CSV table of C-alpha atoms in Angstrom, one decimal:
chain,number,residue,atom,x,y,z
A,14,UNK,CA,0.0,0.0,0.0
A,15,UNK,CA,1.5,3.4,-0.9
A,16,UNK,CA,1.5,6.2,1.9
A,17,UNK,CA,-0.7,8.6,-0.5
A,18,UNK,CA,-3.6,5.9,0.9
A,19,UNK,CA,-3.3,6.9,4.2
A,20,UNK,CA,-4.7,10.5,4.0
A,21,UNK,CA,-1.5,11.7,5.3
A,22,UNK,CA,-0.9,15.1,4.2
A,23,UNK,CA,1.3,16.9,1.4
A,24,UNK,CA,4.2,18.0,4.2
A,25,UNK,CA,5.0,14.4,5.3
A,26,UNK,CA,4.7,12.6,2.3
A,27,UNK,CA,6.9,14.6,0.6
A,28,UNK,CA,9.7,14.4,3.4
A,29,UNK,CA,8.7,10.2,2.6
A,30,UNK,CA,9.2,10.4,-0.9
A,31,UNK,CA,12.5,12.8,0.1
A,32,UNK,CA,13.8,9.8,1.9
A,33,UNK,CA,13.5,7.0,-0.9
A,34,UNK,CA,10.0,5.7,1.2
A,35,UNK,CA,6.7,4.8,-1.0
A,36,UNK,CA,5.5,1.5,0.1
A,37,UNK,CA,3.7,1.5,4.2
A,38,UNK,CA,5.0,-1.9,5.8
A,39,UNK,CA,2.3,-3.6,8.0
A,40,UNK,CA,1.9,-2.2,11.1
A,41,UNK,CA,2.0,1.4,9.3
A,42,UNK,CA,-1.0,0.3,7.3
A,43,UNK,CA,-2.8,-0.8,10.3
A,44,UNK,CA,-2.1,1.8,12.5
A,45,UNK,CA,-1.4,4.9,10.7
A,46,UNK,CA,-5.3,5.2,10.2
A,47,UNK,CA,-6.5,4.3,13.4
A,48,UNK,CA,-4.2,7.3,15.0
A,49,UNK,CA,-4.7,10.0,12.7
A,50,UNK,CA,-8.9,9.6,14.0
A,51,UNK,CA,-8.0,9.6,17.6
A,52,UNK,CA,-8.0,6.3,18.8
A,53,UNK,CA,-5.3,5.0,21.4
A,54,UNK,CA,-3.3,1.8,20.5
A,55,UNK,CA,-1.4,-1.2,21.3
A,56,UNK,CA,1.3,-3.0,19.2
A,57,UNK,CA,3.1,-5.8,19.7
A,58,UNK,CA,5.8,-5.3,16.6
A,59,UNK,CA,9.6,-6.2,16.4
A,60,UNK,CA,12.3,-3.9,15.6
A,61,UNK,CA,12.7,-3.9,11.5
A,62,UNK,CA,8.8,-3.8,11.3
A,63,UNK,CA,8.3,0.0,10.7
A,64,UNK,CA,6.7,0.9,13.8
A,65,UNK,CA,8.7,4.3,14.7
A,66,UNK,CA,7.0,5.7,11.6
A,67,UNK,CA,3.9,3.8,12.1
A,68,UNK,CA,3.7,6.7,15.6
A,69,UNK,CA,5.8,9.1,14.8
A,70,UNK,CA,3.7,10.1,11.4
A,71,UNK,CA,0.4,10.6,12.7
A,72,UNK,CA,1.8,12.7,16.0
A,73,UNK,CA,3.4,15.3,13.3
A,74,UNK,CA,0.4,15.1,11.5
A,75,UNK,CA,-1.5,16.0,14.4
A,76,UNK,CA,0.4,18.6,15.8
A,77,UNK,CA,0.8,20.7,12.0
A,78,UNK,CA,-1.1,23.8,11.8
A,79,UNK,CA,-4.4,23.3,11.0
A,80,UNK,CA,-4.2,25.3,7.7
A,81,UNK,CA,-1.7,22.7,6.4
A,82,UNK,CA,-3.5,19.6,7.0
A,83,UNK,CA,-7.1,18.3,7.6
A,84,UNK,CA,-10.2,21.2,9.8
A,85,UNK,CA,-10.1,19.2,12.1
A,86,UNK,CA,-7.0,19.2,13.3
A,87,UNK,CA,-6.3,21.6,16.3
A,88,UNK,CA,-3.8,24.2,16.0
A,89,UNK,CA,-0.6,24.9,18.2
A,90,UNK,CA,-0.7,27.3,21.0
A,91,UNK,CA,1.2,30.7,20.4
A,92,UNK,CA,3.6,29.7,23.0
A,93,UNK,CA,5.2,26.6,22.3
A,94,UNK,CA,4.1,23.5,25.2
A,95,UNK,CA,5.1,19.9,25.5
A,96,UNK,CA,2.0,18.6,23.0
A,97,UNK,CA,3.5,15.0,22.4
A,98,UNK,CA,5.4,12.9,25.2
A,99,UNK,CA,7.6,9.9,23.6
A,100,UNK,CA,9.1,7.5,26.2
A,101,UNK,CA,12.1,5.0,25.6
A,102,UNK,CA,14.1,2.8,27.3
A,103,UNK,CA,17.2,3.4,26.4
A,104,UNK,CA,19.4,6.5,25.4
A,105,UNK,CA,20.5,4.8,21.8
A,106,UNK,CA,16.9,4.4,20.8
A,107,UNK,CA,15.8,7.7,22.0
A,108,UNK,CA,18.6,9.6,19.6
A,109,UNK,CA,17.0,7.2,16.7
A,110,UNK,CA,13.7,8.1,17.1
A,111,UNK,CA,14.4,11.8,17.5
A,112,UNK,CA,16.3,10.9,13.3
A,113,UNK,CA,12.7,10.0,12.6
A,114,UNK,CA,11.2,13.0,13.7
A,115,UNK,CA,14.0,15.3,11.8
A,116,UNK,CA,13.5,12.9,9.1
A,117,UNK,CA,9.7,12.8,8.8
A,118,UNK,CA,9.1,16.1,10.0
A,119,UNK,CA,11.7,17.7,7.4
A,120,UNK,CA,8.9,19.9,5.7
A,121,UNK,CA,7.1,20.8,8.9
A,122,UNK,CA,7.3,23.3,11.6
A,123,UNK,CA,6.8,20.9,14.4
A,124,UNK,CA,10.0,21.0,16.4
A,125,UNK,CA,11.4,18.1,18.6
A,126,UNK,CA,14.6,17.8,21.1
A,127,UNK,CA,15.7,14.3,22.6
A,128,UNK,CA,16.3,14.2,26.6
A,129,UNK,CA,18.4,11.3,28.0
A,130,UNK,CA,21.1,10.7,30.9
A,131,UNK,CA,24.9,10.0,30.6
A,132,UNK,CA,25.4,13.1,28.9
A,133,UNK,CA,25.2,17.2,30.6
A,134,UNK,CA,21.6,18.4,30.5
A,135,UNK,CA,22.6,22.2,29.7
A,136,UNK,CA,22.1,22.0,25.4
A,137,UNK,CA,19.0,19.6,26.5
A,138,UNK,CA,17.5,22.4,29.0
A,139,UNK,CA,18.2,25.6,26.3
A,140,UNK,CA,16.6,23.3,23.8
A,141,UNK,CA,13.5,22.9,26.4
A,142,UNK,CA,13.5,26.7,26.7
A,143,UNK,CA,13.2,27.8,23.3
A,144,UNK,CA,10.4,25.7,22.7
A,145,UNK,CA,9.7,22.6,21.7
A,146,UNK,CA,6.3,20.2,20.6
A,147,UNK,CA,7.7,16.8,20.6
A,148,UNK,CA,10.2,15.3,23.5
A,149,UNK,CA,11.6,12.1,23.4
A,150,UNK,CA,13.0,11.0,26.4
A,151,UNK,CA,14.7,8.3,28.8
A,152,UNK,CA,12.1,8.2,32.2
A,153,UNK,CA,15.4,8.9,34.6
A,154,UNK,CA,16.6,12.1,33.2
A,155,UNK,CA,12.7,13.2,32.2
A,156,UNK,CA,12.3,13.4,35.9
A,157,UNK,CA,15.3,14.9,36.7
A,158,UNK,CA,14.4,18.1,35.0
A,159,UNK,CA,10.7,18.0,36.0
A,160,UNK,CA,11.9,18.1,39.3
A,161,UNK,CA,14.3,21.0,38.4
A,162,UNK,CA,11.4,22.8,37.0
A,163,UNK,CA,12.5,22.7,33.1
A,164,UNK,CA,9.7,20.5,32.1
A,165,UNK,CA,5.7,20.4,32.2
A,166,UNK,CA,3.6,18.0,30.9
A,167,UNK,CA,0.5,19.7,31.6
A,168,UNK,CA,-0.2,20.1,27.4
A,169,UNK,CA,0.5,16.9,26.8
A,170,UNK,CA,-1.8,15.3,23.7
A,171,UNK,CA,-0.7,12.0,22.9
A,172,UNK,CA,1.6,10.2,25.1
A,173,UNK,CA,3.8,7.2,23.6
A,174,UNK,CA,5.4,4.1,25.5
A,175,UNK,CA,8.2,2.6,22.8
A,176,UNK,CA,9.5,-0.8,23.9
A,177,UNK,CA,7.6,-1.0,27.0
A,178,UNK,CA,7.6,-4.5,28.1
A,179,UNK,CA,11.8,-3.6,27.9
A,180,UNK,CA,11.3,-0.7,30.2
A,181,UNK,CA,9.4,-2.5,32.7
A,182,UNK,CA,12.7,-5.1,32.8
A,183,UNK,CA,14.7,-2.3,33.1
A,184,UNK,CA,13.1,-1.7,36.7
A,185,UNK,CA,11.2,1.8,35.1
A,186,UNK,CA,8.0,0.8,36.4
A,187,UNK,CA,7.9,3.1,39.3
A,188,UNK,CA,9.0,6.1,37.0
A,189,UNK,CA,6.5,5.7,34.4
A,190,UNK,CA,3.8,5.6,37.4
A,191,UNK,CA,4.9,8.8,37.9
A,192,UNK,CA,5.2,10.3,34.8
A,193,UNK,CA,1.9,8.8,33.6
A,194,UNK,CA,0.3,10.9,36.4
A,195,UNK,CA,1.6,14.3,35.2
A,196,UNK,CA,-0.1,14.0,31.9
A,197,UNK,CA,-3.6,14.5,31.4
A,198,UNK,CA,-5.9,12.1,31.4
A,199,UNK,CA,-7.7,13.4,27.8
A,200,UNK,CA,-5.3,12.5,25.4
A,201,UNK,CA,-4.4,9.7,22.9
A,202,UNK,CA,-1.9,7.0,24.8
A,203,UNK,CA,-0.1,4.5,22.3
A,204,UNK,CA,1.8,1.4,23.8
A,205,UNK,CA,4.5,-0.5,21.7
A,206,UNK,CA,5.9,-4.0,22.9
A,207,UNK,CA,8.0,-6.5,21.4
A,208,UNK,CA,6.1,-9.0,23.7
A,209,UNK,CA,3.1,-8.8,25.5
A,210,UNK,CA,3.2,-10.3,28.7
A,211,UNK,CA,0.5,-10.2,31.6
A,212,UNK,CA,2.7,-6.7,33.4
A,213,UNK,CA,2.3,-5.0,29.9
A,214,UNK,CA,-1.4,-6.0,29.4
A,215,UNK,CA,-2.6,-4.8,33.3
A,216,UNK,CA,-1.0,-1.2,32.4
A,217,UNK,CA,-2.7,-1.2,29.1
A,218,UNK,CA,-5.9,-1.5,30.6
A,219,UNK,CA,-4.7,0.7,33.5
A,220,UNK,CA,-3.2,3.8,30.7
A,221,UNK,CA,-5.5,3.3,27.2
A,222,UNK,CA,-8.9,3.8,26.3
A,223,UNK,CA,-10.4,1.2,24.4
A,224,UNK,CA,-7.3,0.5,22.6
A,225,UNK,CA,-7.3,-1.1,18.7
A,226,UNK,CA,-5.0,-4.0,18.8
A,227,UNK,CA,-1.9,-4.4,15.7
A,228,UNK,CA,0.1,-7.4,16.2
A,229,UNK,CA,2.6,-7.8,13.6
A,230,UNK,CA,5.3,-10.5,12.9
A,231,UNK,CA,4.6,-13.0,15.1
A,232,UNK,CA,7.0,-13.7,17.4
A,233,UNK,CA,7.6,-17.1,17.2
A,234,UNK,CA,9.0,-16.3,13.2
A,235,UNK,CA,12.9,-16.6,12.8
A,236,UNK,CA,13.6,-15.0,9.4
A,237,UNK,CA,14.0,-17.6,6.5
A,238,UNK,CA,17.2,-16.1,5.7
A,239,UNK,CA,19.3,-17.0,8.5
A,240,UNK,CA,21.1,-20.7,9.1
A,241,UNK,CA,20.8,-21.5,12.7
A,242,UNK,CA,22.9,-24.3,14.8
A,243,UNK,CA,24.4,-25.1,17.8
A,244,UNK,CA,27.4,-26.1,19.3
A,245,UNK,CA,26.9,-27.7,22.7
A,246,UNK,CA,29.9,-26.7,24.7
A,247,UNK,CA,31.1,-26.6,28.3
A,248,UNK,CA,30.7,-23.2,29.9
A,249,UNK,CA,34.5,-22.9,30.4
A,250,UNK,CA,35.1,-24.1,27.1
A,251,UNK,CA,33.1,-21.4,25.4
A,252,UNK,CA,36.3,-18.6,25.1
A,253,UNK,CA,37.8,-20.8,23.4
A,254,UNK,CA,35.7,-21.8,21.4
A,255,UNK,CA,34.3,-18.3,20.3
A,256,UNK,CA,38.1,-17.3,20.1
A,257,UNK,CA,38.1,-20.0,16.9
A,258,UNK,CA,34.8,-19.4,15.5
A,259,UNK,CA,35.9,-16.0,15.0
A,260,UNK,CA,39.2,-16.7,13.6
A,261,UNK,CA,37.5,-18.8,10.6
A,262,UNK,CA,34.8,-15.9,9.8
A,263,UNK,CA,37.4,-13.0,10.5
A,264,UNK,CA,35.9,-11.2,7.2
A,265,UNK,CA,32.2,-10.8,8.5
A,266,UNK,CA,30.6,-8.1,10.9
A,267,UNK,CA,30.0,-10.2,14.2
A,268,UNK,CA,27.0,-8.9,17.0
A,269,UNK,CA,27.7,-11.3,20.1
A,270,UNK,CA,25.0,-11.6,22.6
A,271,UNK,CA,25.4,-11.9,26.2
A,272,UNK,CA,23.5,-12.2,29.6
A,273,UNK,CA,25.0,-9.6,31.3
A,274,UNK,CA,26.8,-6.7,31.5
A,275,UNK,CA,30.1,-8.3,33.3
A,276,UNK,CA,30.1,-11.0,30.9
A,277,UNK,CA,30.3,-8.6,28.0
A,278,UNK,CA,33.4,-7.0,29.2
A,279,UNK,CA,34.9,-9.7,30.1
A,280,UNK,CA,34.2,-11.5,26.2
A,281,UNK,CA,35.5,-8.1,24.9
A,282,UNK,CA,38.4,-8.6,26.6
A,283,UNK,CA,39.0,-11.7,26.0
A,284,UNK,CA,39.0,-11.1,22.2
A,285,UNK,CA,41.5,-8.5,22.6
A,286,UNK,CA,43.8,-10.9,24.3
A,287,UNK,CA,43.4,-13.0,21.5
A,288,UNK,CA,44.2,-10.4,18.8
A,289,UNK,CA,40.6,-9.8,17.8
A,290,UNK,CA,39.4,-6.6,17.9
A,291,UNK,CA,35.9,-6.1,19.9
A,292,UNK,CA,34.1,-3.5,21.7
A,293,UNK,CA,31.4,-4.1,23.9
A,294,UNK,CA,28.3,-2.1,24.6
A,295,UNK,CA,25.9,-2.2,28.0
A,296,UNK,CA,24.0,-0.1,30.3
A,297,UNK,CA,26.7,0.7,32.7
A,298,UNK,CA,28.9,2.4,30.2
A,299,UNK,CA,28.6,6.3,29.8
A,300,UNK,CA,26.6,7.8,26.9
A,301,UNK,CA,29.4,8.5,25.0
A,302,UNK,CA,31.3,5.3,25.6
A,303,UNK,CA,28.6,3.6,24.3
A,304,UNK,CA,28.0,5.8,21.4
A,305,UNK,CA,32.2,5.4,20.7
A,306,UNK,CA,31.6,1.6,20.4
A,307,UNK,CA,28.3,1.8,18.5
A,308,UNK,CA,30.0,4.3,15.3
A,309,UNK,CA,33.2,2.3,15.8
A,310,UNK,CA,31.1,-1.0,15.0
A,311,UNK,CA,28.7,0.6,12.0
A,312,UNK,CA,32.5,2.1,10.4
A,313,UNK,CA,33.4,-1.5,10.4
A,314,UNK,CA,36.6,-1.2,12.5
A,315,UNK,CA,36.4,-3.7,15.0
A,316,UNK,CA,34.3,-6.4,13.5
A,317,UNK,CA,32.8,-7.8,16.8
A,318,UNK,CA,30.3,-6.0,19.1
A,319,UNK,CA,29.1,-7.8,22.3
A,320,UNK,CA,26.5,-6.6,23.5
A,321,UNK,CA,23.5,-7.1,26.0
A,322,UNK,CA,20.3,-7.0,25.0
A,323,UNK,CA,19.4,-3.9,27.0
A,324,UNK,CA,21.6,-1.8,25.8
A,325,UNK,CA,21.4,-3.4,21.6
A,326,UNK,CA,17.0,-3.1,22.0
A,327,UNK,CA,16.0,-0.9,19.5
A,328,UNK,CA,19.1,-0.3,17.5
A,329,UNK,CA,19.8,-1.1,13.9
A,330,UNK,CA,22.9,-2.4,12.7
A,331,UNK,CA,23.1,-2.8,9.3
A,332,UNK,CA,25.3,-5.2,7.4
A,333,UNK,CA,25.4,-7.8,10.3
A,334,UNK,CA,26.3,-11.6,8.7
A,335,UNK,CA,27.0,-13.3,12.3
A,336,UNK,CA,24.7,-13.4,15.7
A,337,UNK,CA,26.5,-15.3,18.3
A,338,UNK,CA,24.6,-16.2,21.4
A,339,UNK,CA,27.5,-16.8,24.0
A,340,UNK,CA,25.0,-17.2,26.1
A,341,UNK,CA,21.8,-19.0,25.4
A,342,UNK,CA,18.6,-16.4,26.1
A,343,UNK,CA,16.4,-17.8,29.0
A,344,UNK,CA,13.3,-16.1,27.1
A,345,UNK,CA,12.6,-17.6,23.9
A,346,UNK,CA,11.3,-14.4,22.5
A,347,UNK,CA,14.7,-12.3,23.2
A,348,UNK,CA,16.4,-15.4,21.1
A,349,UNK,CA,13.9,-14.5,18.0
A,350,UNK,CA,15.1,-11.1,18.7
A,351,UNK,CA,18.8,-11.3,18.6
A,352,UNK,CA,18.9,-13.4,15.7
A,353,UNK,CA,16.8,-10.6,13.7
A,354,UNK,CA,19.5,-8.5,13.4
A,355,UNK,CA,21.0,-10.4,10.6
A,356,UNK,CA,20.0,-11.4,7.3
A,357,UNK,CA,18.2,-8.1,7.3
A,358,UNK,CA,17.3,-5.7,3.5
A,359,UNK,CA,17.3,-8.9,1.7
A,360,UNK,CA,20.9,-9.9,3.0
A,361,UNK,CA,21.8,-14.0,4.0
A,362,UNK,CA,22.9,-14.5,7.8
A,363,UNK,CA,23.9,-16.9,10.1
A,364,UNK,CA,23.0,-17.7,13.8
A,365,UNK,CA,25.3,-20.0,16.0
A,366,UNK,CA,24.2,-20.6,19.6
A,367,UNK,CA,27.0,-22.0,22.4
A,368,UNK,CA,24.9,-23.9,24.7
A,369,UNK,CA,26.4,-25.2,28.3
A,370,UNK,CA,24.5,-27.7,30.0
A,371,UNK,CA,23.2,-25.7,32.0
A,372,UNK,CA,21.8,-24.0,28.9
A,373,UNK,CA,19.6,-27.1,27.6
A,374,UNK,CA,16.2,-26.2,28.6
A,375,UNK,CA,16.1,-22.8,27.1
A,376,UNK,CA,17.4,-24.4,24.0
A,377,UNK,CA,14.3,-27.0,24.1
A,378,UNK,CA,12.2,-23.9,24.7
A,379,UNK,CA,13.6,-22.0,22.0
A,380,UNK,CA,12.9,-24.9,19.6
A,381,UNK,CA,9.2,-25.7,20.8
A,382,UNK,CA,8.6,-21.9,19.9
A,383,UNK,CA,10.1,-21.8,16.7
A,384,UNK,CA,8.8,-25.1,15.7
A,385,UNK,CA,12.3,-26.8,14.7
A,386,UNK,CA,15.2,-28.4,15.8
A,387,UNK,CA,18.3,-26.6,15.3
A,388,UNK,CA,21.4,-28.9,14.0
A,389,UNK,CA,24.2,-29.1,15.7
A,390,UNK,CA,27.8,-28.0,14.6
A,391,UNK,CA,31.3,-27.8,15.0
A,392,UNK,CA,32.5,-24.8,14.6
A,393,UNK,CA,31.1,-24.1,11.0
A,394,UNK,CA,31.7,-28.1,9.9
A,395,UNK,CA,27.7,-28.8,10.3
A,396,UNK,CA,27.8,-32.0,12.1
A,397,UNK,CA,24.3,-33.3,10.3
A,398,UNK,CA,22.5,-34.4,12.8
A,399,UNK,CA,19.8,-32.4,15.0
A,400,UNK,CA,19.8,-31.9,18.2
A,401,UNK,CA,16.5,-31.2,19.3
A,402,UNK,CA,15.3,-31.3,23.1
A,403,UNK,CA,11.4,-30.9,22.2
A,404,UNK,CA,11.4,-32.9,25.6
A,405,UNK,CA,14.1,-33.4,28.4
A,406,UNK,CA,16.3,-36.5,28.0
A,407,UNK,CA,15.6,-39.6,29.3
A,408,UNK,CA,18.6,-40.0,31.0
A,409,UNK,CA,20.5,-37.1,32.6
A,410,UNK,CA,23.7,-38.6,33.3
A,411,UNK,CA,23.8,-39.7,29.0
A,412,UNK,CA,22.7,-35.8,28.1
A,413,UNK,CA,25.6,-34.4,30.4
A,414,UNK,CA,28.0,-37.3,28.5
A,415,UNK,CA,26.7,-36.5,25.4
A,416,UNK,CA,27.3,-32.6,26.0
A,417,UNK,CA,30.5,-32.8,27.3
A,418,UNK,CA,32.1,-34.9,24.1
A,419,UNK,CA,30.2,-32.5,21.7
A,420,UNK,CA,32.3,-29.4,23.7
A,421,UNK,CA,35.7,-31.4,23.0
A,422,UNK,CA,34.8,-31.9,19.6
A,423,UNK,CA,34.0,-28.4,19.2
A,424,UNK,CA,37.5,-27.4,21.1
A,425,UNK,CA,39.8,-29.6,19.3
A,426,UNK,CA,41.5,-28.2,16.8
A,427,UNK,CA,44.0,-30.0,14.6
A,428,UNK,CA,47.3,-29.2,16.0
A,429,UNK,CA,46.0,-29.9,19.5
A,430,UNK,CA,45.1,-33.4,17.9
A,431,UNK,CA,48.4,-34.0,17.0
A,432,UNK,CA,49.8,-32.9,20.2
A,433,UNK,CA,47.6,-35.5,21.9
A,434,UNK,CA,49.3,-38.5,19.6
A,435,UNK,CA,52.6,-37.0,20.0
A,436,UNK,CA,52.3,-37.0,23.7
A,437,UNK,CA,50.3,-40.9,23.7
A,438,UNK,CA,53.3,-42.4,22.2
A,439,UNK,CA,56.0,-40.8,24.5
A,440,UNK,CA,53.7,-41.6,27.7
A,441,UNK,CA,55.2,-44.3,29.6
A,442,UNK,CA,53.4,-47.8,30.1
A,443,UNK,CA,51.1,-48.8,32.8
A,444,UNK,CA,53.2,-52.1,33.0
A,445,UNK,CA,56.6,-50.6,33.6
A,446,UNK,CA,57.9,-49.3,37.0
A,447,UNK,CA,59.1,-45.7,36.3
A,448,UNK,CA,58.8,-42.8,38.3
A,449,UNK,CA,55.3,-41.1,37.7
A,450,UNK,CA,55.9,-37.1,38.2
A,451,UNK,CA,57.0,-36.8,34.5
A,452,UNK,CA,53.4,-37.4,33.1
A,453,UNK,CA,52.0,-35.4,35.8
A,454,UNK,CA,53.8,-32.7,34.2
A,455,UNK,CA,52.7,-33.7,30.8
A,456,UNK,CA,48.8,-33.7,32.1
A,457,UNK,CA,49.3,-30.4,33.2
A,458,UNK,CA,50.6,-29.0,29.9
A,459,UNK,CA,48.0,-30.8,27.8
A,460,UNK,CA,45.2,-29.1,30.1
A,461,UNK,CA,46.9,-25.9,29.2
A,462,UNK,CA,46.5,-26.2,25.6
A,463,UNK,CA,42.8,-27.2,25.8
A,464,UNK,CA,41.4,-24.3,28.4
């Protein structure tokens, strides 16, 4: 469906057409409509689906002069007020929204600034002073200059939640309360989600109006383009392992996934020991830390980012080939997620999972909910054979066996092979009575070569 079907007017689709956009994806056909006559909304849509325009066109639209656009459309105030509230979870996807705005709002007069923390507030406060329609904002530092008495929401219009089910793991609960109270209660509320569990649907009913519903891309769809597998490996092993992987693929743009935000640093630096070059982003680095790694990463320098998926929701990186998960997502939802960000505009990608023992049940989760087993491999040899866990094994002690040979298989590498015969036929026999420290010593340098 083309945008000119969407009674949007004259000023925004010619900033669209400006920007190489004619075709509405999905969720902008569904939605776009719905908004522009008044109705609040919920969508549960991934990242990739279109969704930032899919809000962001209708609020400009709204909040254009009334001469410019449809009669019924009310007309700013002489004195420029707070008219649109957009809330984010994270600093990163709050400075890509407001590129939206600029973007879509190219040929308007609506004007926009972007609020987050990590960064000095005074630009953000003169921007606040000389006026401003549209704010885009983390909930932290929104609150921090309400509180200093920079900010009113009192003219709020339309108030938008982006990612919400992220902010509400992100402990913002409490905030939003709070900022949800300062806005009027007449206005248009819109509430995006990448999942929709019961904490997201209780504040819906709590915050919207008779909401209309868009649900795009299910969630349980893993793009076509993308060859998944496994390598079951011990949790120790896994440095090494990722260390080799990388080594074979040391050509491609690599996004590494882990669980936390120690763990990252400490795969970052792990590839730096090993002469890869990596940077790792998470929400305990500084703004501009994080923004350092993030243009370092899209200019291609180092070809690894490790990330958490806190800080990497919401943010696009093009030209991704590889998704590691060094860590195996206990939600099978985040795992659709992470892999998304490769194979995207048409492109082929692949997904490789390390999975500990400790790991297994996510990975039978992961499968029920994607409907497939995912083969197993050795570090890019495909072993041929699946691996699926649709139920637990019948026999623990055979599973933990079975894992632990599939992690030596995975860590063996041909020279350490040959170091194993080498040292086989120089290790003294059982049947002989020689002195036993020398292959004590022997043990001890074979383990070395393995961790």
């Amino acid at each position: 469906m083309k945008f000119e079907s969407l009674a949007l007017c004259e000023p925004l689709l010619r900033s669209l057409k400006a920007a190489g956009y004619q075709e509405a994806t999905p969720i902008q056909q569904q939605a776009i409509p719905k908004l522009l006559a008044g109705h609040d909304l919920i969508g549960c849509a991934q990242t990739g689906t279109g969704k930032t325009a899919a809000f962001t066109l209708p609020t400009l639209q709204r909040l254009m002069p009334a001469a410019s656009i449809a009669k019924d459309v009310t007309p700013p105030r002489s004195g420029r007020a707070i008219r649109a509230l957009i809330l984010t979870p994270t600093r990163e996807l709050a400075a890509q929204i407001g590129g939206s705005l600029a973007t879509y709002g190219k040929y308007t007069n609506v004007q926009h600034t972007v609020i987050f923390g990590g960064v000095g507030q005074q630009p953000q406060v003169r921007a606040l002073k000389a006026g401003i329609d549209v704010l885009v904002a983390t909930p932290g530092r929104l609150l921090d200059l309400i509180q200093q008495g920079f900010i009113k929401l009192s003219a709020v219009e339309v108030l938008i939640l982006d990612e919400a089910d992220q902010m509400l793991d992100m402990g913002f609960i409490h905030d939003l309360k709070r900022i949800v109270a300062l806005v009027p209660n007449h206005r248009q509320t819109l509430m995006f989600s990448a999942t929709m569990p019961k904490p997201i649907r209780d504040l819906a009913k709590q915050w919207l109006r008779r909401p209309f519903e868009v649900k795009v891309t299910p969630v349980a769809s893993t793009p076509d383009r993308v060859s998944q597998s496994v390598c079951l490996v011990e949790r120790q092993d896994k440095p090494a392992v990722l260390t080799r992987f990388l080594n074979e693929t040391r050509r491609s743009r690599t996004l590494v996934f882990a669980r936390t935000k120690r763990g990252a640093d400490k795969i970052a630096r792990g590839l730096q020991r090993d002469g890869i070059r990596a940077v790792s982003i998470h929400g305990g680095k500084s703004q501009s830390k994080r923004g350092a790694a993030i243009r370092e990463f899209n200019s291609q320098r180092p070809p690894v980012l490790v990330a958490t998926d806190l800080a990497s929701r919401g943010l696009d990186f093009s030209g991704v080939s590889h998704v590691i998960n060094y860590d195996i997502p206990e939600s099978p939802e985040t795992y659709v997620h992470r892999i998304g960000r490769t194979a995207r505009a048409g492109a082929t990608g692949r997904a490789v999972s390390f999975c500990g023992r400790d790991e297994r049940q996510y990975l039978r989760m992961i499968e029920r909910l994607i409907g497939k087993a995912i083969a197993a491999e050795e570090l890019g040899c495909t072993a041929g054979e699946s691996v699926s866990r649709a139920a637990p094994p019948k026999n623990a002690a055979n599973a933990d066996a079975d894992s632990q040979a599939t992690s030596q298989r995975c860590l063996k590498a041909p020279a350490e092979r040959q170091f194993r015969r080498s040292n086989s036929r120089t290790r003294p026999s059982a049947s002989k009575n020689t002195a036993t420290p020398r292959p004590q010593k022997k043990s001890r340098r074979r383990r070395a070569v393995v961790s």
